[in-house]
PDB file of N, CA and C in Angstrom:
ATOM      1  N   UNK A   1       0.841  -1.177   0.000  1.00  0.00           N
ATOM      2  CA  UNK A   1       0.000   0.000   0.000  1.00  0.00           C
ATOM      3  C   UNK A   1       0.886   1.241   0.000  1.00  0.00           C
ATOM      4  N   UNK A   2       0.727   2.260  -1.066  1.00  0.00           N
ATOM      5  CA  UNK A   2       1.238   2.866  -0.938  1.00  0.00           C
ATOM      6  C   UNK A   2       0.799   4.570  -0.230  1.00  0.00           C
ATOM      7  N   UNK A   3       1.810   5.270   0.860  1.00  0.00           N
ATOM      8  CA  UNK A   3       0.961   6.276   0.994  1.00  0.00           C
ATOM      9  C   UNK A   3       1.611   7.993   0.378  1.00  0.00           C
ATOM     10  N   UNK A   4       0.637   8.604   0.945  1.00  0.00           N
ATOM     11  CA  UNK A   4       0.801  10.402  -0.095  1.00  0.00           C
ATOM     12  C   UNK A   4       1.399  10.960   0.564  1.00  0.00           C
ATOM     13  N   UNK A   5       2.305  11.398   0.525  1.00  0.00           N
ATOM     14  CA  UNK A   5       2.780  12.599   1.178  1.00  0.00           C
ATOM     15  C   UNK A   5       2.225  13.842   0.636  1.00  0.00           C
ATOM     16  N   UNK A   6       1.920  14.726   1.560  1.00  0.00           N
ATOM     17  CA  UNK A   6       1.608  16.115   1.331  1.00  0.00           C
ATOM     18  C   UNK A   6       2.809  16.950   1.766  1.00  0.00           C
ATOM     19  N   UNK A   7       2.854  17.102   0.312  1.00  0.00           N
ATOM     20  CA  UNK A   7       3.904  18.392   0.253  1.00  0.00           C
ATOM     21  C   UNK A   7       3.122  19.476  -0.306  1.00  0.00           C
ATOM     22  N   UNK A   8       3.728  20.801   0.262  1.00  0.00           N
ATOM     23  CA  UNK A   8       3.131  22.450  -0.656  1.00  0.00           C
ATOM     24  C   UNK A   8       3.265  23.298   0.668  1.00  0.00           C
ATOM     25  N   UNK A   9       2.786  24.461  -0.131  1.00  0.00           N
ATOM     26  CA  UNK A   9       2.603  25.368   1.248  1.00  0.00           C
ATOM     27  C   UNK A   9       2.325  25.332   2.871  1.00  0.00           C
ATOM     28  N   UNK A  10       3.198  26.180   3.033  1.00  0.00           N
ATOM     29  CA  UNK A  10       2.947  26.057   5.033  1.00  0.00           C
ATOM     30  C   UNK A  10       1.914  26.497   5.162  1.00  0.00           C
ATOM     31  N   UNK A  11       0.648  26.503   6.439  1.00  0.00           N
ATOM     32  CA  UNK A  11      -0.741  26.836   6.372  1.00  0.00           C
ATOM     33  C   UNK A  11      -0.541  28.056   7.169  1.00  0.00           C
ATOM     34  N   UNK A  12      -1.029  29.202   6.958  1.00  0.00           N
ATOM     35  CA  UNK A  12      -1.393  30.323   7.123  1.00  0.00           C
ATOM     36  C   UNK A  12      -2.563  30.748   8.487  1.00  0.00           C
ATOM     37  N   UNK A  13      -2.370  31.168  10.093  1.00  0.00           N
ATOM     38  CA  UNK A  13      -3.155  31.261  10.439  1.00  0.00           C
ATOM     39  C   UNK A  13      -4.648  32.090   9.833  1.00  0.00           C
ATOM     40  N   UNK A  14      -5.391  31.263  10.258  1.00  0.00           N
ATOM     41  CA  UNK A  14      -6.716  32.547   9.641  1.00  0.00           C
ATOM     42  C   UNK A  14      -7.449  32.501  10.568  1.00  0.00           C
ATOM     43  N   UNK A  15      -8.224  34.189  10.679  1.00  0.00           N
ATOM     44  CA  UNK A  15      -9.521  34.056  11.600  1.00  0.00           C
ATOM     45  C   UNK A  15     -10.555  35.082  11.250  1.00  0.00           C
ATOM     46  N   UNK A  16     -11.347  34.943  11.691  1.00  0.00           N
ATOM     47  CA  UNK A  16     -12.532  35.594  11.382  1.00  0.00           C
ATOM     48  C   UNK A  16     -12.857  36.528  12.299  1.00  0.00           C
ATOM     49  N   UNK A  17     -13.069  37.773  10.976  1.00  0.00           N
ATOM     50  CA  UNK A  17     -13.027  38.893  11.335  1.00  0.00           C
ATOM     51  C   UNK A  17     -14.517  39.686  10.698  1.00  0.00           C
ATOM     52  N   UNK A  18     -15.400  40.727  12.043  1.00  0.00           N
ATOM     53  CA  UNK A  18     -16.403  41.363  11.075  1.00  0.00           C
ATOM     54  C   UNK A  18     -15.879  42.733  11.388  1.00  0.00           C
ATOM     55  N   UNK A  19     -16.400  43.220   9.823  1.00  0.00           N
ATOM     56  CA  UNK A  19     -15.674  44.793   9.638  1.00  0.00           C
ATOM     57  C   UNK A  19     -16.368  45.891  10.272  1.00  0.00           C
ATOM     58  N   UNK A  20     -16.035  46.513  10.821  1.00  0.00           N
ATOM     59  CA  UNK A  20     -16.285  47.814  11.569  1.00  0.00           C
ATOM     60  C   UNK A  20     -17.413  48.816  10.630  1.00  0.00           C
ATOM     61  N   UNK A  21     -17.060  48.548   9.266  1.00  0.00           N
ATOM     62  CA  UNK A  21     -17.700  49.811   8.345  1.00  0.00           C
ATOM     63  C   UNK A  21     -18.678  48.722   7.898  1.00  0.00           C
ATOM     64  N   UNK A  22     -18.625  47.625   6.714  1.00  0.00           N
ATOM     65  CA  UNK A  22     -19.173  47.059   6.331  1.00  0.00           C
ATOM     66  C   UNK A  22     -20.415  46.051   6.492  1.00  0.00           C
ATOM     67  N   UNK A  23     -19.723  46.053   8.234  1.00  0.00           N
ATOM     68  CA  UNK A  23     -20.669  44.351   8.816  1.00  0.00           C
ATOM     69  C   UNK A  23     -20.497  42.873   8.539  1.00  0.00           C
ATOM     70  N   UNK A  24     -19.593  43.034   7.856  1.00  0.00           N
ATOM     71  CA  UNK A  24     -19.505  41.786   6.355  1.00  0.00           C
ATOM     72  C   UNK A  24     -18.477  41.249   7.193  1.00  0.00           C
ATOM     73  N   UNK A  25     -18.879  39.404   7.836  1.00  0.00           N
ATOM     74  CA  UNK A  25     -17.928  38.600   8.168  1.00  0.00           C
ATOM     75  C   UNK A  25     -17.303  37.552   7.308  1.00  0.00           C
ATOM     76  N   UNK A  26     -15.619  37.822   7.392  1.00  0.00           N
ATOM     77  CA  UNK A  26     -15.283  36.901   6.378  1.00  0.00           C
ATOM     78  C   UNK A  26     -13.913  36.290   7.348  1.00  0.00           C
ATOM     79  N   UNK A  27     -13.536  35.482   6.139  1.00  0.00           N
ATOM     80  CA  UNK A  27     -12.448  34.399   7.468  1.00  0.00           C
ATOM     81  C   UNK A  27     -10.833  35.521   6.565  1.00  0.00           C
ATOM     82  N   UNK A  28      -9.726  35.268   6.881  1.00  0.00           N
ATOM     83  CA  UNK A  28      -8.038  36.609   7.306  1.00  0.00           C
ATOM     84  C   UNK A  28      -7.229  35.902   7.556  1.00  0.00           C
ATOM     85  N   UNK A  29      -6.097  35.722   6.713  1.00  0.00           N
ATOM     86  CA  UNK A  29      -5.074  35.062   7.190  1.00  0.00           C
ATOM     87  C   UNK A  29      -4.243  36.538   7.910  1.00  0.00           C
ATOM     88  N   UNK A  30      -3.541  36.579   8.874  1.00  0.00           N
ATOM     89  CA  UNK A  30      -3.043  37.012   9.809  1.00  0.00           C
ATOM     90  C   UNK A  30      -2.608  38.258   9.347  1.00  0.00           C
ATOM     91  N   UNK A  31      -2.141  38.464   7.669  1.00  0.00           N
ATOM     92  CA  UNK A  31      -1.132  39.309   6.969  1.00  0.00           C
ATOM     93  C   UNK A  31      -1.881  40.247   6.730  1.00  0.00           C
ATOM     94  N   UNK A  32      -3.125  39.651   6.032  1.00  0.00           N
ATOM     95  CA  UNK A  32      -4.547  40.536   5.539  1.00  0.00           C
ATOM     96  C   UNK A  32      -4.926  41.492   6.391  1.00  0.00           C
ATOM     97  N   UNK A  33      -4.507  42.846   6.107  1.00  0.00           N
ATOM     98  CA  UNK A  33      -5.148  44.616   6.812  1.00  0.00           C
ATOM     99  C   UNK A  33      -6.180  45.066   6.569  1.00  0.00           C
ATOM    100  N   UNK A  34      -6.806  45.125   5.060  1.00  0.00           N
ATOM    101  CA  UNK A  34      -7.836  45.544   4.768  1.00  0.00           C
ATOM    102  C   UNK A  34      -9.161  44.530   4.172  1.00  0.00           C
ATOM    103  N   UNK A  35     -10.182  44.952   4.680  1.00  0.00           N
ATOM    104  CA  UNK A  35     -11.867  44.086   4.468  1.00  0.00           C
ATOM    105  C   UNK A  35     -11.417  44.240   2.504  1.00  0.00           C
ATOM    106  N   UNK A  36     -12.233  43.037   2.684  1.00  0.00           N
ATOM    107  CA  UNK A  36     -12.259  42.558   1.009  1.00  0.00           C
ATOM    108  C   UNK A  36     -13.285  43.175   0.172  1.00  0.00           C
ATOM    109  N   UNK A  37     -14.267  43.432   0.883  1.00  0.00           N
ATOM    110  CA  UNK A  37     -15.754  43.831   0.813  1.00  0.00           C
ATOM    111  C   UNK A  37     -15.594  45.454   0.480  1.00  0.00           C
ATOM    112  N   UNK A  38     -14.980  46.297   0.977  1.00  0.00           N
ATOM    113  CA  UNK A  38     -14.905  47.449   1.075  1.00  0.00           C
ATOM    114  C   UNK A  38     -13.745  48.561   1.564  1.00  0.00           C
ATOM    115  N   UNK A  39     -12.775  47.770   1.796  1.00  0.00           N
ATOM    116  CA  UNK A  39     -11.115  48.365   1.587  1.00  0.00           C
ATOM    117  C   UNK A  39     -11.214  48.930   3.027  1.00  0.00           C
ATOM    118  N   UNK A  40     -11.756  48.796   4.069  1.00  0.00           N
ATOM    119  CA  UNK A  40     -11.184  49.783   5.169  1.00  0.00           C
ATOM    120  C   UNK A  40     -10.301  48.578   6.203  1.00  0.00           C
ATOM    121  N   UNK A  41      -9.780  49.653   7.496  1.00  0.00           N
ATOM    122  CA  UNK A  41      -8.733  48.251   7.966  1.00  0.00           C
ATOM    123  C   UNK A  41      -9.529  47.784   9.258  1.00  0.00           C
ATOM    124  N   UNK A  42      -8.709  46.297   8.544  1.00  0.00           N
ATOM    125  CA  UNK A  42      -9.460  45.519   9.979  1.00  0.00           C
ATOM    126  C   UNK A  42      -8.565  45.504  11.352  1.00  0.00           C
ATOM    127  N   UNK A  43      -9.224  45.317  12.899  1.00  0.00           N
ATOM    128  CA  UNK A  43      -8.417  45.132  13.377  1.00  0.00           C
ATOM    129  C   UNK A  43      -8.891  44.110  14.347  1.00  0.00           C
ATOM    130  N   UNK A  44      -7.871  43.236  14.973  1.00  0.00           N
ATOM    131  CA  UNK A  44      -7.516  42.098  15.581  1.00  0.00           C
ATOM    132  C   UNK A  44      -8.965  41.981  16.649  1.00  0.00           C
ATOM    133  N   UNK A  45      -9.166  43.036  17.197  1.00  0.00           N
ATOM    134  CA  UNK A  45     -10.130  42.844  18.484  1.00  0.00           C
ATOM    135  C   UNK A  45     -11.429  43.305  18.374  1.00  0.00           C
ATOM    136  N   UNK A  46     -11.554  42.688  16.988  1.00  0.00           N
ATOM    137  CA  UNK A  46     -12.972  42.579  16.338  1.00  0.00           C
ATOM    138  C   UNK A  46     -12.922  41.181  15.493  1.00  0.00           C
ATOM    139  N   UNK A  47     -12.306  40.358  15.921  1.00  0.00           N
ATOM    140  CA  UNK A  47     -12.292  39.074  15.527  1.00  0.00           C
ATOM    141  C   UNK A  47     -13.761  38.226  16.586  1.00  0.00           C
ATOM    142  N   UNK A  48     -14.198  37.333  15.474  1.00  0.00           N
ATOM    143  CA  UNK A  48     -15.275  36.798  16.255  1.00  0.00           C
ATOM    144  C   UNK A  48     -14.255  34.877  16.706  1.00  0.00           C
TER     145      UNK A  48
END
């Protein structure tokens, strides 16, 4: 039997964040500053 190795990219924390302007909850890898929805910045202690 043979098995898979998974190789590729390292995984990226993500969390979910709702935007201050927009309302609009979406899931953020850690790097991500600005809402996707409407360009303003997100910040950490508005994570759900």
């Amino acid at each position: 039997m043979k098995t898979k190795k998974k190789e590729g990219k390292l995984k990226k924390k993500k969390i979910t964040i709702r935007c201050r302007v927009c309302l609009m909850v979406d899931t953020y890898t850690e790097d991500e500053k600005v809402c996707r929805h409407c360009g303003s910045r997100l910040f950490k202690i508005d994570q759900i």
